[in-house]
Coordinates of C-alpha atoms in Angstrom, one line a residue:
X1 CA 16.8 19.0 -13.1
X2 CA 13.8 18.6 -15.5
X3 CA 12.7 21.2 -17.9
X4 CA 9.2 22.2 -18.9
X5 CA 8.4 23.3 -22.4
X6 CA 7.3 26.9 -22.9
X7 CA 8.5 30.5 -23.2
X8 CA 11.0 31.8 -20.5
X9 CA 9.5 33.6 -17.6
X10 CA 10.3 37.2 -16.9
X11 CA 12.4 37.9 -13.8
X12 CA 14.6 40.6 -12.2
X13 CA 18.2 40.3 -13.4
X14 CA 20.9 40.1 -10.7
X15 CA 23.9 42.5 -10.7
X16 CA 26.1 39.7 -12.1
X17 CA 23.7 39.2 -15.0
X18 CA 23.6 42.9 -15.7
X19 CA 27.4 43.2 -15.8
X20 CA 27.9 39.9 -17.7
X21 CA 25.6 39.9 -20.7
X22 CA 26.9 36.6 -22.0
X23 CA 26.3 34.7 -18.7
X24 CA 22.8 33.4 -19.6
X25 CA 23.6 32.5 -23.2
X26 CA 26.8 30.7 -22.1
X27 CA 24.8 28.8 -19.5
X28 CA 22.2 27.7 -22.0
X29 CA 24.9 26.5 -24.4
X30 CA 26.4 24.5 -21.6
X31 CA 23.0 23.1 -20.5
X32 CA 22.2 22.1 -24.1
X33 CA 25.2 19.7 -24.0
X34 CA 24.1 18.5 -20.6
X35 CA 20.5 17.9 -21.4
X36 CA 19.1 14.4 -21.7
X37 CA 15.6 12.9 -22.3
X38 CA 13.2 13.5 -25.1
X39 CA 14.4 16.4 -27.2
X40 CA 10.9 17.2 -28.5
X41 CA 8.9 16.4 -25.4
X42 CA 8.6 17.5 -21.8
X43 CA 10.8 14.8 -20.2
X44 CA 14.1 16.7 -20.5
X45 CA 16.7 17.0 -17.7
X46 CA 20.2 18.2 -17.0
X47 CA 22.7 15.6 -16.0
X48 CA 24.8 17.9 -13.7
X49 CA 24.0 19.7 -10.5
X50 CA 23.8 23.5 -10.1
X51 CA 27.1 23.5 -8.4
X52 CA 28.8 21.5 -11.2
X53 CA 27.2 23.8 -13.9
X54 CA 28.5 26.9 -12.1
X55 CA 32.0 25.4 -11.9
X56 CA 32.0 24.6 -15.6
X57 CA 30.6 28.0 -16.4
X58 CA 33.5 29.5 -14.6
X59 CA 31.6 32.3 -12.9
X60 CA 28.5 32.8 -10.8
X61 CA 27.3 30.4 -8.1
X62 CA 24.8 27.6 -7.8
X63 CA 22.1 30.1 -6.7
X64 CA 22.6 32.2 -9.8
X65 CA 22.6 29.2 -12.1
X66 CA 19.4 28.0 -10.5
X67 CA 17.7 31.4 -11.0
X68 CA 18.7 31.5 -14.7
X69 CA 17.5 27.9 -15.3
X70 CA 14.2 28.6 -13.6
X71 CA 13.6 31.4 -16.1
X72 CA 13.8 28.7 -18.8
X73 CA 11.4 26.4 -17.0
X74 CA 13.9 24.1 -15.4
X75 CA 13.1 23.1 -11.8
X76 CA 13.6 20.3 -9.3
X77 CA 11.2 17.4 -9.7
X78 CA 10.7 14.0 -8.2
X79 CA 9.4 10.9 -9.8
X80 CA 5.6 10.7 -10.1
X81 CA 4.0 7.3 -9.3
X82 CA 1.2 7.2 -12.0
X83 CA 1.9 4.3 -14.3
X84 CA 0.0 1.2 -13.3
X85 CA 1.2 -1.2 -16.0
X86 CA -1.1 -3.4 -18.0
X87 CA -4.8 -2.7 -17.1
X88 CA -7.0 -5.6 -16.5
X89 CA -9.6 -5.8 -19.3
X90 CA -12.5 -6.3 -16.8
X91 CA -11.2 -3.8 -14.2
X92 CA -14.2 -1.5 -14.2
X93 CA -16.7 -4.3 -14.3
X94 CA -14.9 -6.1 -11.4
X95 CA -15.0 -2.9 -9.4
X96 CA -18.7 -2.4 -9.9
X97 CA -19.4 -6.1 -9.2
X98 CA -17.6 -5.8 -5.8
X99 CA -19.6 -2.7 -4.9
X100 CA -22.9 -4.4 -5.7
X101 CA -22.0 -7.6 -3.8
X102 CA -20.9 -5.5 -0.8
X103 CA -24.3 -3.7 -0.7
X104 CA -26.1 -7.0 -1.0
X105 CA -24.1 -8.5 1.9
X106 CA -24.7 -5.5 4.1
X107 CA -28.4 -5.4 3.3
X108 CA -28.7 -9.0 4.5
X109 CA -26.7 -8.5 7.6
X110 CA -23.7 -10.5 6.4
X111 CA -20.1 -9.4 7.3
X112 CA -17.8 -7.8 4.8
X113 CA -14.1 -7.4 5.6
X114 CA -11.2 -5.8 3.8
X115 CA -7.8 -7.5 4.3
X116 CA -4.2 -6.8 3.5
X117 CA -0.7 -6.7 4.9
X118 CA 1.0 -3.4 5.7
X119 CA 4.7 -2.9 4.9
X120 CA 7.0 -4.7 7.2
X121 CA 8.8 -2.6 9.8
X122 CA 12.2 -3.1 11.5
X123 CA 11.7 -2.9 15.3
X124 CA 14.6 -1.1 17.0
X125 CA 16.4 2.3 16.8
X126 CA 15.5 2.9 13.2
X127 CA 14.3 6.1 11.4
X128 CA 10.5 6.2 10.8
X129 CA 9.4 8.4 7.9
X130 CA 7.5 11.6 8.7
X131 CA 7.9 14.5 11.1
X132 CA 6.4 15.4 14.4
X133 CA 6.5 18.4 16.8
X134 CA 9.0 17.9 19.6
X135 CA 11.7 19.8 21.4
X136 CA 14.5 17.3 20.5
X137 CA 14.7 15.0 17.5
X138 CA 15.0 11.3 18.2
X139 CA 18.5 9.8 17.6
X140 CA 18.4 6.6 15.6
X141 CA 20.7 4.3 13.7
X142 CA 22.5 5.7 10.7
X143 CA 21.9 2.5 8.7
X144 CA 18.9 0.3 8.6
X145 CA 20.7 -3.1 9.0
X146 CA 18.2 -5.8 9.7
X147 CA 20.8 -7.6 11.8
X148 CA 20.5 -4.8 14.4
X149 CA 16.7 -5.1 14.6
X150 CA 14.9 -7.0 17.4
X151 CA 12.7 -8.4 14.6
X152 CA 10.8 -7.5 11.5
X153 CA 7.1 -7.0 12.2
X154 CA 4.3 -7.2 9.7
X155 CA 0.9 -5.8 10.5
X156 CA -1.9 -7.7 8.8
X157 CA -5.2 -5.9 9.0
X158 CA -8.9 -7.0 9.0
X159 CA -11.1 -4.0 8.5
X160 CA -14.9 -4.0 8.9
X161 CA -16.1 -1.0 6.9
X162 CA -19.7 -1.2 8.1
X163 CA -18.6 -1.0 11.8
X164 CA -15.5 1.2 11.0
X165 CA -13.5 -1.2 13.1
X166 CA -10.2 -3.1 12.5
X167 CA -8.3 -5.9 14.1
X168 CA -4.6 -5.8 13.3
X169 CA -2.4 -8.9 13.9
X170 CA 1.3 -8.1 14.0
X171 CA 3.3 -11.1 12.8
X172 CA 6.9 -11.4 13.8
X173 CA 8.0 -14.3 11.7
X174 CA 7.3 -15.6 8.2
X175 CA 4.6 -13.7 6.2
X176 CA 2.5 -16.4 4.6
X177 CA -1.1 -17.1 3.6
X178 CA -1.5 -18.9 6.9
X179 CA -0.7 -15.7 8.8
X180 CA -3.4 -13.9 6.8
X181 CA -6.1 -16.6 7.4
X182 CA -5.0 -16.8 11.1
X183 CA -5.7 -13.0 11.4
X184 CA -9.1 -13.5 9.7
X185 CA -9.9 -16.4 12.1
X186 CA -8.9 -14.2 15.1
X187 CA -11.2 -11.4 13.9
X188 CA -14.1 -13.8 13.6
X189 CA -13.6 -15.4 17.0
X190 CA -12.9 -12.1 18.9
X191 CA -15.2 -9.7 17.0
X192 CA -17.1 -11.1 14.0
X193 CA -19.3 -13.8 15.5
X194 CA -20.5 -11.5 18.3
X195 CA -21.2 -8.6 15.9
X196 CA -22.9 -10.9 13.3
X197 CA -24.5 -13.6 15.3
X198 CA -26.7 -14.7 12.4
X199 CA -24.0 -14.7 9.8
X200 CA -23.6 -17.7 7.4
X201 CA -21.6 -16.0 4.7
X202 CA -18.5 -13.9 4.8
X203 CA -17.2 -11.5 2.0
X204 CA -13.5 -10.8 1.8
X205 CA -12.0 -8.0 -0.3
X206 CA -8.4 -8.6 -1.0
X207 CA -5.6 -7.5 -3.4
X208 CA -4.8 -9.6 -6.5
X209 CA -1.2 -10.2 -5.5
X210 CA 0.8 -11.2 -2.5
X211 CA 0.3 -14.2 -0.2
X212 CA -3.5 -13.4 -0.1
X213 CA -3.7 -13.0 -3.9
X214 CA -5.7 -15.0 -6.3
X215 CA -2.8 -17.3 -7.3
X216 CA -1.4 -18.9 -4.0
X217 CA -2.9 -22.3 -3.4
X218 CA -2.1 -22.1 0.3
X219 CA -4.4 -19.1 0.7
X220 CA -7.4 -21.1 -0.7
X221 CA -6.5 -24.2 1.3
X222 CA -6.3 -22.2 4.6
X223 CA -9.7 -20.5 3.8
X224 CA -11.2 -24.0 3.2
X225 CA -10.1 -25.0 6.7
X226 CA -11.6 -21.8 8.1
X227 CA -14.9 -22.4 6.3
X228 CA -14.9 -25.9 7.7
X229 CA -14.3 -24.8 11.3
X230 CA -16.7 -21.8 11.3
X231 CA -19.4 -23.3 9.1
X232 CA -19.2 -20.1 7.0
X233 CA -19.4 -19.8 3.2
X234 CA -16.5 -17.5 2.3
X235 CA -16.6 -15.4 -0.8
X236 CA -13.4 -13.7 -1.9
X237 CA -13.3 -10.8 -4.4
X238 CA -9.8 -9.6 -5.5
X239 CA -9.2 -6.2 -6.9
X240 CA -7.5 -6.3 -10.3
X241 CA -3.8 -5.6 -10.6
X242 CA -3.2 -1.8 -10.5
X243 CA -6.4 -1.2 -8.5
X244 CA -5.3 -2.2 -5.0
X245 CA -5.8 1.4 -3.8
X246 CA -9.6 0.8 -4.2
X247 CA -9.3 -1.7 -1.3
X248 CA -10.9 0.2 1.6
X249 CA -8.2 -1.0 4.1
X250 CA -5.6 1.0 2.3
X251 CA -7.0 4.5 2.8
X252 CA -9.3 3.9 5.8
X253 CA -6.8 2.1 8.0
X254 CA -3.2 1.8 6.9
X255 CA -2.9 5.4 5.9
X256 CA -4.2 6.5 9.3
X257 CA -1.7 4.2 11.1
X258 CA 1.2 5.6 9.1
X259 CA 0.0 9.1 9.9
X260 CA -0.3 8.3 13.6
X261 CA 3.2 6.9 14.0
X262 CA 4.9 9.3 11.6
X263 CA 8.3 10.4 12.9
X264 CA 8.2 8.0 15.9
X265 CA 10.9 5.3 15.9
X266 CA 9.3 1.9 16.5
X267 CA 11.8 0.9 19.1
X268 CA 9.8 -2.0 20.6
X269 CA 6.8 -4.2 19.7
X270 CA 4.7 -2.7 22.5
X271 CA 5.4 0.8 21.1
X272 CA 4.2 -0.4 17.6
X273 CA 1.1 -2.0 19.0
X274 CA 0.3 1.1 21.0
X275 CA 0.4 3.3 18.0
X276 CA -1.8 1.0 16.1
X277 CA -4.3 0.8 18.9
X278 CA -4.2 4.6 19.3
X279 CA -5.2 5.2 15.7
X280 CA -8.5 7.1 15.4
X281 CA -10.2 9.3 12.9
X282 CA -13.0 12.0 13.1
X283 CA -15.4 9.4 11.6
X284 CA -14.9 7.1 14.7
X285 CA -12.4 4.5 13.5
X286 CA -11.5 2.0 16.3
X287 CA -8.5 -0.3 16.1
X288 CA -7.5 -3.3 18.1
X289 CA -4.0 -4.8 17.8
X290 CA -2.6 -8.2 18.8
X291 CA 0.8 -9.8 18.6
X292 CA 1.1 -13.0 16.5
X293 CA 4.4 -14.8 17.4
X294 CA 3.6 -18.0 15.6
X295 CA 6.3 -19.2 13.3
X296 CA 4.5 -19.9 10.0
X297 CA 6.4 -22.2 7.7
X298 CA 7.5 -20.9 4.3
X299 CA 7.5 -22.9 1.1
X300 CA 4.5 -25.1 1.9
X301 CA 3.4 -26.9 -1.3
X302 CA -0.3 -27.6 -1.9
X303 CA -0.8 -30.6 -4.1
X304 CA -3.2 -30.8 -7.1
X305 CA -5.1 -33.5 -5.1
X306 CA -5.6 -31.0 -2.2
X307 CA -6.8 -28.4 -4.6
X308 CA -9.3 -30.8 -6.2
X309 CA -10.7 -31.4 -2.7
X310 CA -11.6 -27.8 -2.1
X311 CA -15.3 -27.0 -2.2
X312 CA -14.8 -23.9 -4.4
X313 CA -17.1 -22.4 -6.9
X314 CA -15.9 -19.6 -9.3
X315 CA -18.1 -16.8 -10.6
X316 CA -18.6 -16.3 -14.3
X317 CA -17.2 -12.8 -14.2
X318 CA -13.4 -12.9 -13.7
X319 CA -13.4 -16.5 -12.3
X320 CA -9.8 -16.1 -11.0
X321 CA -10.8 -13.0 -9.0
X322 CA -14.2 -14.1 -7.7
X323 CA -14.9 -17.4 -5.9
X324 CA -16.7 -18.9 -3.0
X325 CA -15.4 -21.6 -0.7
X326 CA -18.1 -23.5 1.3
X327 CA -17.6 -25.8 4.2
X328 CA -16.5 -29.2 3.1
X329 CA -19.4 -31.2 4.5
X330 CA -21.8 -33.7 2.9
X331 CA -24.4 -32.0 0.8
X332 CA -22.3 -28.8 0.2
X333 CA -21.0 -28.5 -3.3

């Protein structure tokens, strides 16, 4: 139970407090020995629960102890996700560069997509976070044992911000860079080439980490094959570490999917696909979903010779985060 620095708040005393004038002082003396954290800062907390403190105090109940502690700025708190670790030195410049490049692509009628993988989900009778209005709560497994799941499904999204449209490929086997590029290829074949018939250049926004991050060699090799097959130049811009929430797919697609299936157990793959397809927003978001049952191999090694054969050109600004892969054909370099 953390405490906030500051003067105690005024409150109405309970009958027990009025009859036992030493109750509050005895509790504070007990809490002082139970307090951890920074003694001069705001990060202080008690090690024991209210019930344990009441038992050690020898009188009163947990509710009384809670009221007394609240008067001295103790209250229940949860962890706050705010620390992002080491900040990339070019983070702001990289963000502004991505926005300028996106505007340029849109102005010239070239496609811009945002890609990422959503958290893997166990398919079966498992609890799904969130609540929903219903007459009777769904009964699910007590424990989330993967061995009791039909499979583990990973949605990989390709989101076109200009069209407010997404194609989500749900993989059921290994999650690799080949799964990611396969989803991008599927989007291009099914949606992109019809929507952008005169496209010759594709811009991809992606996170810096994971299997579609700037480090994996397999990601770049698979993109080279996609560029060769589609005759598209593919520019990739990665958001720096700690800035992945800037990626539009996070708040424009994945958060909406999570909200749509909140509190609904994902018992089967058709149920999962249905919730993804049924995700809409007031701004007109449209989502397609397909099942990808291909068994992508893990641990594929890309040799230095294969990397040297890539037709890749890096930008001067953050060369690891910004690069263009062109079709590997004579005259392209």
